[in-house]
Amino acid sequence: MFEVLPQLPADPILGLSTAYKADPNPLKIDLGVGVYKDEQGHTPILSSVAKAQQILLAKEDSKTYITPQGVPGYIDGMLQLLLGKGSKVLLEDRVAAVQAPGGCGALRILAELIKRCNSELTVWVSDPTWANHIPLIGNAGLKIQTYPYFNKADASINFEGMVETLSQVKSGDVVLLHGCCHNPTGADLTPDQWKVVLELAQKTGFIPFVDVAYQGFGDGLEQDAYGLRLLVDNLPEVVVAASCSKNFGLYRERVGLAVMVTANTQARKAIQTQIQSIARGIYSMPPSYGGALVDIILNDESLRTEWVAEVEAMRTRMQALRSLLVDKLVEKGAQRDFSFVKQQKGMFSYLCITPEQVQEMRNKHSVYFVDSSRVNIAGISKSNVDALASALVSVL
């Protein structure tokens, strides 16, 4: 029966990794896949995570299933991290949540939930958005349209175009928003712009769907939750997908959270049964290990303090790399102004060069990143930044 299926092209990002590995150039540079890397190009296990692993190893005495909802301490800790300890929606018992296999799993569970509510609605995503948003949501059978977000010509947010489009969205439609560190552009909404988005949601009746994959990598753990908390505190319903891959470094453990803020406790009870039913139909029971580690870290004062410091260290390093790259481009005589890279936030930036220039970077200089010109800032180091800047200047 499999003979009817054609071979599909490689995923553009994962396929890039294959090409990078096959390149014999010892000075090759990988700015593709979105994982944090240290100065040596290694993705380390955080010290707080390593300590939590030892604690879990010592205390875990069974490998039986955990609850369908997930690790309770993980869910409680993450909800407080996302929404704030004094969040009124938590105090009012309006939040349904399940532990999910990564942020991707959370997005898919929530897409399936949205479809159960209304299979005819439209989900609006930013142009551009993370490449996997569209298959994760679209493969659930939902219609997708885009709203303007980024002007590549001047490397700025097209907020006027965004507002114009979202003001015409139908009541009940869903608008996907990046909570912080917009992927792929690194261009984030300001607090004032978040307030405008809130006003649009209140006026038109669309439901925000906030993807929080990089909390702590923008301006800080609390600051990066500003937009999400503003919406949650002022709207009856908000959908939230969260990931622990980046800020806990738990990429391979696949630790995520699917959250639904509801209008009241009765709705919360119903939605909790629905999202657990969806999860049951996809993968049955959530994995325990990664969630158990986050539970230990968030609920141990010493480990939490250490983890917060580690997140801050990753954030400040990436900020320093942004400045370093811009300075090197000036030093190498770049005829374009790349100062916008300093203003962008998180792990990614759009360099705003053409696909042809990206290909030239790859073919002539062994610098690998996707054709959109999205680069992983964490892949830059003091040892490769000169070569990167020289290569970029040469293709402009």
Short mmCIF file of C-alpha atoms in Angstrom, two decimals:
data_model
loop_
_atom_site.label_atom_id
_atom_site.label_comp_id
_atom_site.label_asym_id
_atom_site.label_seq_id
_atom_site.Cartn_x
_atom_site.Cartn_y
_atom_site.Cartn_z
CA MET A 1 0.00 0.00 0.00
CA PHE A 2 2.93 2.34 0.53
CA GLU A 3 3.81 2.48 -3.16
CA VAL A 4 1.20 5.19 -3.71
CA LEU A 5 3.06 7.63 -1.45
CA PRO A 6 5.74 9.91 -2.98
CA GLN A 7 8.97 10.84 -1.27
CA LEU A 8 8.68 14.28 0.32
CA PRO A 9 11.40 16.95 0.27
CA ALA A 10 13.50 17.38 3.39
CA ASP A 11 12.27 19.77 6.04
CA PRO A 12 13.96 23.10 5.19
CA ILE A 13 15.51 23.48 8.65
CA LEU A 14 16.31 19.84 9.41
CA GLY A 15 17.56 19.35 5.86
CA LEU A 16 19.92 22.26 6.42
CA SER A 17 21.46 20.40 9.35
CA THR A 18 22.17 17.43 7.09
CA ALA A 19 23.90 19.67 4.57
CA TYR A 20 25.93 21.33 7.31
CA LYS A 21 27.13 17.99 8.67
CA ALA A 22 28.17 16.87 5.18
CA ASP A 23 30.23 20.03 4.56
CA PRO A 24 33.97 19.18 4.98
CA ASN A 25 34.97 22.81 5.63
CA PRO A 26 36.46 22.91 9.19
CA LEU A 27 35.43 26.58 9.49
CA LYS A 28 31.76 26.02 8.65
CA ILE A 29 29.16 27.91 10.71
CA ASP A 30 25.72 26.59 11.69
CA LEU A 31 23.08 29.27 12.31
CA GLY A 32 20.12 27.09 11.35
CA VAL A 33 18.40 24.90 13.94
CA GLY A 34 17.06 26.85 16.92
CA VAL A 35 18.97 25.47 19.87
CA TYR A 36 21.03 27.45 22.35
CA LYS A 37 24.77 26.98 22.03
CA ASP A 38 27.65 28.08 24.24
CA GLU A 39 30.92 29.63 23.06
CA GLN A 40 32.20 26.17 22.07
CA GLY A 41 29.11 25.49 19.94
CA HIS A 42 27.78 22.97 22.47
CA THR A 43 24.22 22.80 23.81
CA PRO A 44 24.86 22.15 27.50
CA ILE A 45 22.71 20.63 30.21
CA LEU A 46 21.91 23.44 32.63
CA SER A 47 23.45 23.02 36.06
CA SER A 48 20.03 23.34 37.71
CA VAL A 49 18.71 20.58 35.42
CA ALA A 50 21.67 18.29 36.20
CA LYS A 51 21.01 18.70 39.93
CA ALA A 52 17.30 18.07 39.44
CA GLN A 53 18.15 14.85 37.57
CA GLN A 54 20.09 13.59 40.57
CA ILE A 55 17.22 14.44 42.92
CA LEU A 56 14.72 12.67 40.66
CA LEU A 57 16.96 9.62 40.32
CA ALA A 58 17.19 9.33 44.09
CA LYS A 59 13.48 9.73 44.81
CA GLU A 60 11.69 8.12 41.86
CA ASP A 61 10.55 4.63 42.87
CA SER A 62 8.20 3.63 40.03
CA LYS A 63 7.74 3.87 36.29
CA THR A 64 3.98 3.53 36.31
CA TYR A 65 1.81 6.00 34.40
CA ILE A 66 1.39 9.50 35.77
CA THR A 67 -2.01 11.19 35.69
CA PRO A 68 -3.50 12.00 32.27
CA GLN A 69 -3.17 15.70 33.05
CA GLY A 70 0.57 15.44 33.76
CA VAL A 71 2.91 16.12 36.70
CA PRO A 72 0.85 18.32 39.08
CA GLY A 73 3.82 20.32 40.39
CA TYR A 74 4.99 20.97 36.85
CA ILE A 75 1.59 22.30 35.76
CA ASP A 76 1.20 24.50 38.85
CA GLY A 77 4.74 25.83 38.59
CA MET A 78 4.46 26.60 34.89
CA LEU A 79 1.08 28.32 35.25
CA GLN A 80 2.56 30.61 37.90
CA LEU A 81 5.63 31.26 35.74
CA LEU A 82 3.43 32.16 32.76
CA LEU A 83 0.54 33.96 34.42
CA GLY A 84 2.07 35.22 37.67
CA LYS A 85 1.64 33.93 41.22
CA GLY A 86 -1.20 36.33 41.96
CA SER A 87 -3.00 35.77 38.67
CA LYS A 88 -6.71 36.33 39.12
CA VAL A 89 -7.62 33.66 36.57
CA LEU A 90 -5.80 31.07 38.69
CA LEU A 91 -7.49 32.31 41.86
CA GLU A 92 -10.86 32.21 40.08
CA ASP A 93 -10.28 28.60 38.92
CA ARG A 94 -10.62 29.50 35.24
CA VAL A 95 -7.56 27.72 33.82
CA ALA A 96 -7.53 24.26 32.23
CA ALA A 97 -4.14 22.73 31.38
CA VAL A 98 -2.38 19.53 30.39
CA GLN A 99 1.27 18.64 30.14
CA ALA A 100 2.13 18.07 26.48
CA PRO A 101 5.00 16.53 24.49
CA GLY A 102 6.80 19.81 23.87
CA GLY A 103 5.46 23.10 22.62
CA CYS A 104 4.58 21.33 19.37
CA GLY A 105 2.38 18.88 21.24
CA ALA A 106 0.70 21.76 23.05
CA LEU A 107 0.00 23.56 19.79
CA ARG A 108 -1.53 20.46 18.24
CA ILE A 109 -3.70 19.63 21.27
CA LEU A 110 -5.02 23.20 21.30
CA ALA A 111 -5.62 23.18 17.54
CA GLU A 112 -7.71 20.03 17.96
CA LEU A 113 -9.60 21.70 20.82
CA ILE A 114 -10.30 24.76 18.71
CA LYS A 115 -11.59 22.54 15.92
CA ARG A 116 -13.97 20.78 18.35
CA CYS A 117 -15.33 24.19 19.34
CA ASN A 118 -15.78 25.49 15.80
CA SER A 119 -14.35 23.74 12.75
CA GLU A 120 -15.35 26.67 10.50
CA LEU A 121 -13.36 29.43 12.18
CA THR A 122 -10.09 30.82 10.82
CA VAL A 123 -6.76 30.89 12.64
CA TRP A 124 -4.72 33.99 11.77
CA VAL A 125 -0.93 33.73 11.94
CA SER A 126 1.71 36.40 11.48
CA ASP A 127 3.53 36.84 8.17
CA PRO A 128 6.11 35.47 8.70
CA THR A 129 5.70 32.95 11.50
CA TRP A 130 7.56 29.87 12.72
CA ALA A 131 7.50 27.34 9.87
CA ASN A 132 5.92 24.56 11.94
CA HIS A 133 2.96 26.64 13.12
CA ILE A 134 1.11 26.11 9.86
CA PRO A 135 1.40 22.29 9.64
CA LEU A 136 0.74 21.82 13.37
CA ILE A 137 -2.45 23.88 13.21
CA GLY A 138 -3.44 23.26 9.59
CA ASN A 139 -3.08 19.48 9.82
CA ALA A 140 -5.76 19.56 12.50
CA GLY A 141 -8.09 20.69 9.72
CA LEU A 142 -8.32 24.38 10.56
CA LYS A 143 -8.31 27.17 8.00
CA ILE A 144 -5.32 29.49 8.20
CA GLN A 145 -4.84 33.05 6.98
CA THR A 146 -2.04 35.53 7.61
CA TYR A 147 -1.86 39.04 8.98
CA PRO A 148 0.99 41.47 8.14
CA TYR A 149 3.71 41.58 10.78
CA PHE A 150 7.16 42.40 9.43
CA ASN A 151 8.60 44.72 6.80
CA LYS A 152 11.74 43.13 5.41
CA ALA A 153 12.65 46.33 3.55
CA ASP A 154 13.36 48.27 6.73
CA ALA A 155 13.46 45.41 9.27
CA SER A 156 10.54 46.74 11.31
CA ILE A 157 7.16 45.56 12.53
CA ASN A 158 4.34 46.47 10.15
CA PHE A 159 2.06 47.33 13.03
CA GLU A 160 -0.23 49.52 10.97
CA GLY A 161 -0.88 46.64 8.56
CA MET A 162 -1.30 44.21 11.46
CA VAL A 163 -3.90 46.43 13.13
CA GLU A 164 -5.77 47.04 9.87
CA THR A 165 -6.10 43.30 9.22
CA LEU A 166 -6.93 42.26 12.78
CA SER A 167 -9.61 44.93 13.02
CA GLN A 168 -11.48 43.04 10.30
CA VAL A 169 -11.15 39.57 11.84
CA LYS A 170 -14.48 37.88 12.57
CA SER A 171 -15.73 37.38 16.10
CA GLY A 172 -14.77 33.90 17.26
CA ASP A 173 -11.74 33.63 14.97
CA VAL A 174 -8.39 32.84 16.58
CA VAL A 175 -5.27 35.02 16.30
CA LEU A 176 -1.92 33.36 16.92
CA LEU A 177 0.54 35.69 18.68
CA HIS A 178 4.14 35.15 19.74
CA GLY A 179 4.39 35.89 23.46
CA CYS A 180 7.98 37.14 23.12
CA CYS A 181 11.10 36.67 20.96
CA HIS A 182 9.14 36.42 17.72
CA ASN A 183 10.29 33.47 15.61
CA PRO A 184 11.67 34.03 12.97
CA THR A 185 12.16 37.81 13.06
CA GLY A 186 13.16 38.61 16.66
CA ALA A 187 10.94 41.71 16.39
CA ASP A 188 8.63 42.00 19.41
CA LEU A 189 5.57 44.11 20.12
CA THR A 190 6.03 46.94 22.61
CA PRO A 191 3.80 47.20 25.72
CA ASP A 192 1.78 49.94 24.00
CA GLN A 193 1.31 47.75 20.93
CA TRP A 194 0.15 44.86 23.13
CA LYS A 195 -2.48 47.22 24.57
CA VAL A 196 -3.73 47.94 21.06
CA VAL A 197 -3.96 44.18 20.37
CA LEU A 198 -6.01 43.81 23.57
CA GLU A 199 -8.35 46.59 22.45
CA LEU A 200 -8.77 44.91 19.06
CA ALA A 201 -9.64 41.59 20.72
CA GLN A 202 -12.17 43.31 22.96
CA LYS A 203 -13.69 45.16 20.02
CA THR A 204 -13.81 42.39 17.41
CA GLY A 205 -14.22 39.35 19.67
CA PHE A 206 -11.30 37.32 18.32
CA ILE A 207 -9.60 34.86 20.68
CA PRO A 208 -5.84 35.25 21.22
CA PHE A 209 -3.72 32.10 20.93
CA VAL A 210 -0.35 32.94 22.51
CA ASP A 211 2.69 30.77 21.83
CA VAL A 212 5.30 31.20 24.59
CA ALA A 213 8.42 29.32 23.54
CA TYR A 214 11.21 31.64 24.72
CA GLN A 215 10.18 33.16 28.04
CA GLY A 216 13.28 34.70 29.63
CA PHE A 217 15.24 35.11 26.40
CA GLY A 218 13.87 38.58 25.51
CA ASP A 219 13.89 41.06 28.38
CA GLY A 220 13.59 38.67 31.35
CA LEU A 221 11.21 36.04 32.71
CA GLU A 222 8.69 38.51 34.12
CA GLN A 223 9.00 41.12 31.37
CA ASP A 224 8.51 38.53 28.62
CA ALA A 225 5.12 37.56 30.09
CA TYR A 226 3.74 41.12 29.83
CA GLY A 227 1.67 40.68 26.68
CA LEU A 228 0.30 37.29 27.70
CA ARG A 229 -0.71 38.50 31.16
CA LEU A 230 -2.30 41.65 29.77
CA LEU A 231 -4.57 39.56 27.54
CA VAL A 232 -5.33 36.95 30.19
CA ASP A 233 -6.22 39.56 32.81
CA ASN A 234 -8.62 41.42 30.52
CA LEU A 235 -10.29 38.84 28.28
CA PRO A 236 -12.68 35.98 29.04
CA GLU A 237 -10.82 33.42 26.90
CA VAL A 238 -7.18 33.04 25.89
CA VAL A 239 -5.39 29.98 24.49
CA VAL A 240 -1.74 29.43 25.48
CA ALA A 241 0.96 27.01 24.33
CA ALA A 242 4.22 26.94 26.29
CA SER A 243 7.53 25.16 25.85
CA CYS A 244 10.41 24.34 28.19
CA SER A 245 12.82 23.40 25.40
CA LYS A 246 14.71 26.69 25.32
CA ASN A 247 14.66 28.24 28.79
CA PHE A 248 15.24 24.90 30.58
CA GLY A 249 17.36 23.43 27.77
CA LEU A 250 15.10 20.36 27.71
CA TYR A 251 14.94 20.02 23.93
CA ARG A 252 14.98 16.23 23.72
CA GLU A 253 12.72 15.73 26.74
CA ARG A 254 9.78 17.38 24.90
CA VAL A 255 8.21 19.34 27.75
CA GLY A 256 5.29 21.62 26.97
CA LEU A 257 2.01 22.89 28.39
CA ALA A 258 -1.38 23.37 26.72
CA VAL A 259 -3.44 26.01 28.54
CA MET A 260 -6.98 27.30 28.09
CA VAL A 261 -8.15 30.32 30.05
CA THR A 262 -11.94 30.10 30.25
CA ALA A 263 -14.75 32.50 31.14
CA ASN A 264 -15.74 30.69 34.34
CA THR A 265 -15.14 27.60 36.49
CA GLN A 266 -17.87 25.56 34.83
CA ALA A 267 -16.33 26.12 31.42
CA ARG A 268 -12.92 25.26 32.87
CA LYS A 269 -14.20 21.89 34.08
CA ALA A 270 -15.65 21.07 30.67
CA ILE A 271 -12.52 22.16 28.78
CA GLN A 272 -10.29 20.15 31.13
CA THR A 273 -12.15 16.99 30.14
CA GLN A 274 -11.96 17.94 26.46
CA ILE A 275 -8.21 18.55 26.30
CA GLN A 276 -7.52 15.36 28.23
CA SER A 277 -9.78 13.50 25.81
CA ILE A 278 -7.82 14.94 22.88
CA ALA A 279 -4.51 13.98 24.44
CA ARG A 280 -5.82 10.48 25.13
CA GLY A 281 -6.70 10.09 21.46
CA ILE A 282 -3.25 11.19 20.27
CA TYR A 283 -0.68 9.76 22.70
CA SER A 284 -2.71 8.52 25.69
CA MET A 285 -0.49 9.50 28.63
CA PRO A 286 2.07 12.32 28.92
CA PRO A 287 5.76 11.53 29.50
CA SER A 288 6.90 12.17 33.05
CA TYR A 289 10.65 12.78 33.07
CA GLY A 290 11.03 16.32 31.72
CA GLY A 291 8.00 17.63 33.57
CA ALA A 292 9.28 16.08 36.80
CA LEU A 293 12.59 17.94 36.36
CA VAL A 294 10.84 21.28 35.84
CA ASP A 295 8.64 20.53 38.87
CA ILE A 296 11.74 20.01 41.03
CA ILE A 297 13.43 23.19 39.77
CA LEU A 298 10.44 25.52 40.06
CA ASN A 299 9.47 24.26 43.51
CA ASP A 300 12.93 24.21 45.10
CA GLU A 301 14.02 27.71 46.14
CA SER A 302 17.75 27.09 45.66
CA LEU A 303 17.40 25.37 42.28
CA ARG A 304 14.92 27.96 41.04
CA THR A 305 17.34 30.75 41.92
CA GLU A 306 20.12 28.96 40.07
CA TRP A 307 17.90 28.35 37.05
CA VAL A 308 16.81 32.01 36.88
CA ALA A 309 20.49 33.02 36.87
CA GLU A 310 21.23 30.54 34.08
CA VAL A 311 18.38 31.88 31.94
CA GLU A 312 19.66 35.41 32.53
CA ALA A 313 23.18 34.35 31.50
CA MET A 314 21.89 32.86 28.23
CA ARG A 315 19.83 35.98 27.53
CA THR A 316 22.66 38.43 28.18
CA ARG A 317 25.11 36.36 26.12
CA MET A 318 22.79 36.45 23.11
CA GLN A 319 22.33 40.20 23.54
CA ALA A 320 26.11 40.63 23.59
CA LEU A 321 26.44 38.52 20.43
CA ARG A 322 23.95 40.77 18.66
CA SER A 323 26.03 43.83 19.46
CA LEU A 324 29.24 42.04 18.54
CA LEU A 325 27.91 41.03 15.11
CA VAL A 326 26.71 44.57 14.34
CA ASP A 327 30.05 46.04 15.43
CA LYS A 328 31.96 43.56 13.26
CA LEU A 329 29.79 44.37 10.24
CA VAL A 330 30.60 48.05 10.65
CA GLU A 331 34.28 47.18 11.09
CA LYS A 332 34.23 45.12 7.87
CA GLY A 333 32.71 48.01 5.94
CA ALA A 334 29.10 46.86 5.49
CA GLN A 335 27.22 49.30 3.27
CA ARG A 336 23.91 48.48 4.96
CA ASP A 337 22.78 49.45 8.43
CA PHE A 338 22.32 46.29 10.52
CA SER A 339 21.71 48.09 13.82
CA PHE A 340 18.20 46.57 13.88
CA VAL A 341 19.84 43.28 14.95
CA LYS A 342 20.62 44.90 18.32
CA GLN A 343 16.96 45.81 18.84
CA GLN A 344 15.61 42.36 17.99
CA LYS A 345 15.17 39.92 20.85
CA GLY A 346 15.69 36.29 21.69
CA MET A 347 17.40 33.54 19.78
CA PHE A 348 16.57 34.62 16.21
CA SER A 349 17.04 37.53 13.86
CA TYR A 350 16.06 38.23 10.29
CA LEU A 351 19.10 39.57 8.43
CA CYS A 352 16.77 40.75 5.65
CA ILE A 353 18.96 39.55 2.78
CA THR A 354 17.70 37.71 -0.30
CA PRO A 355 17.48 33.91 -0.71
CA GLU A 356 20.16 34.20 -3.40
CA GLN A 357 22.50 35.90 -0.93
CA VAL A 358 21.73 33.23 1.66
CA GLN A 359 22.65 30.56 -0.90
CA GLU A 360 25.90 32.38 -1.65
CA MET A 361 26.71 32.46 2.07
CA ARG A 362 26.20 28.71 2.13
CA ASN A 363 27.96 27.77 -1.10
CA LYS A 364 30.95 30.11 -0.92
CA HIS A 365 31.48 30.57 2.80
CA SER A 366 29.95 27.47 4.48
CA VAL A 367 27.60 29.62 6.57
CA TYR A 368 24.31 27.78 7.01
CA PHE A 369 20.93 29.34 7.73
CA VAL A 370 17.49 29.17 6.15
CA ASP A 371 16.56 30.99 2.94
CA SER A 372 14.30 33.43 4.75
CA SER A 373 17.53 34.88 6.27
CA ARG A 374 16.61 33.81 9.79
CA VAL A 375 19.76 33.19 11.83
CA ASN A 376 20.20 31.57 15.22
CA ILE A 377 22.06 34.23 17.19
CA ALA A 378 23.23 31.63 19.70
CA GLY A 379 25.22 29.95 16.93
CA ILE A 380 27.53 32.98 16.75
CA SER A 381 30.71 32.92 18.82
CA LYS A 382 33.77 35.08 19.35
CA SER A 383 35.71 32.57 17.25
CA ASN A 384 33.43 32.70 14.18
CA VAL A 385 31.97 36.22 14.20
CA ASP A 386 34.77 37.72 12.07
CA ALA A 387 34.31 35.09 9.37
CA LEU A 388 30.53 35.50 9.54
CA ALA A 389 30.71 39.29 9.19
CA SER A 390 33.19 39.06 6.31
CA ALA A 391 31.01 36.55 4.49
CA LEU A 392 27.90 38.67 4.95
CA VAL A 393 29.62 41.84 3.71
CA SER A 394 30.88 39.96 0.65
CA VAL A 395 27.40 38.95 -0.52
CA LEU A 396 25.70 42.33 -0.03
#
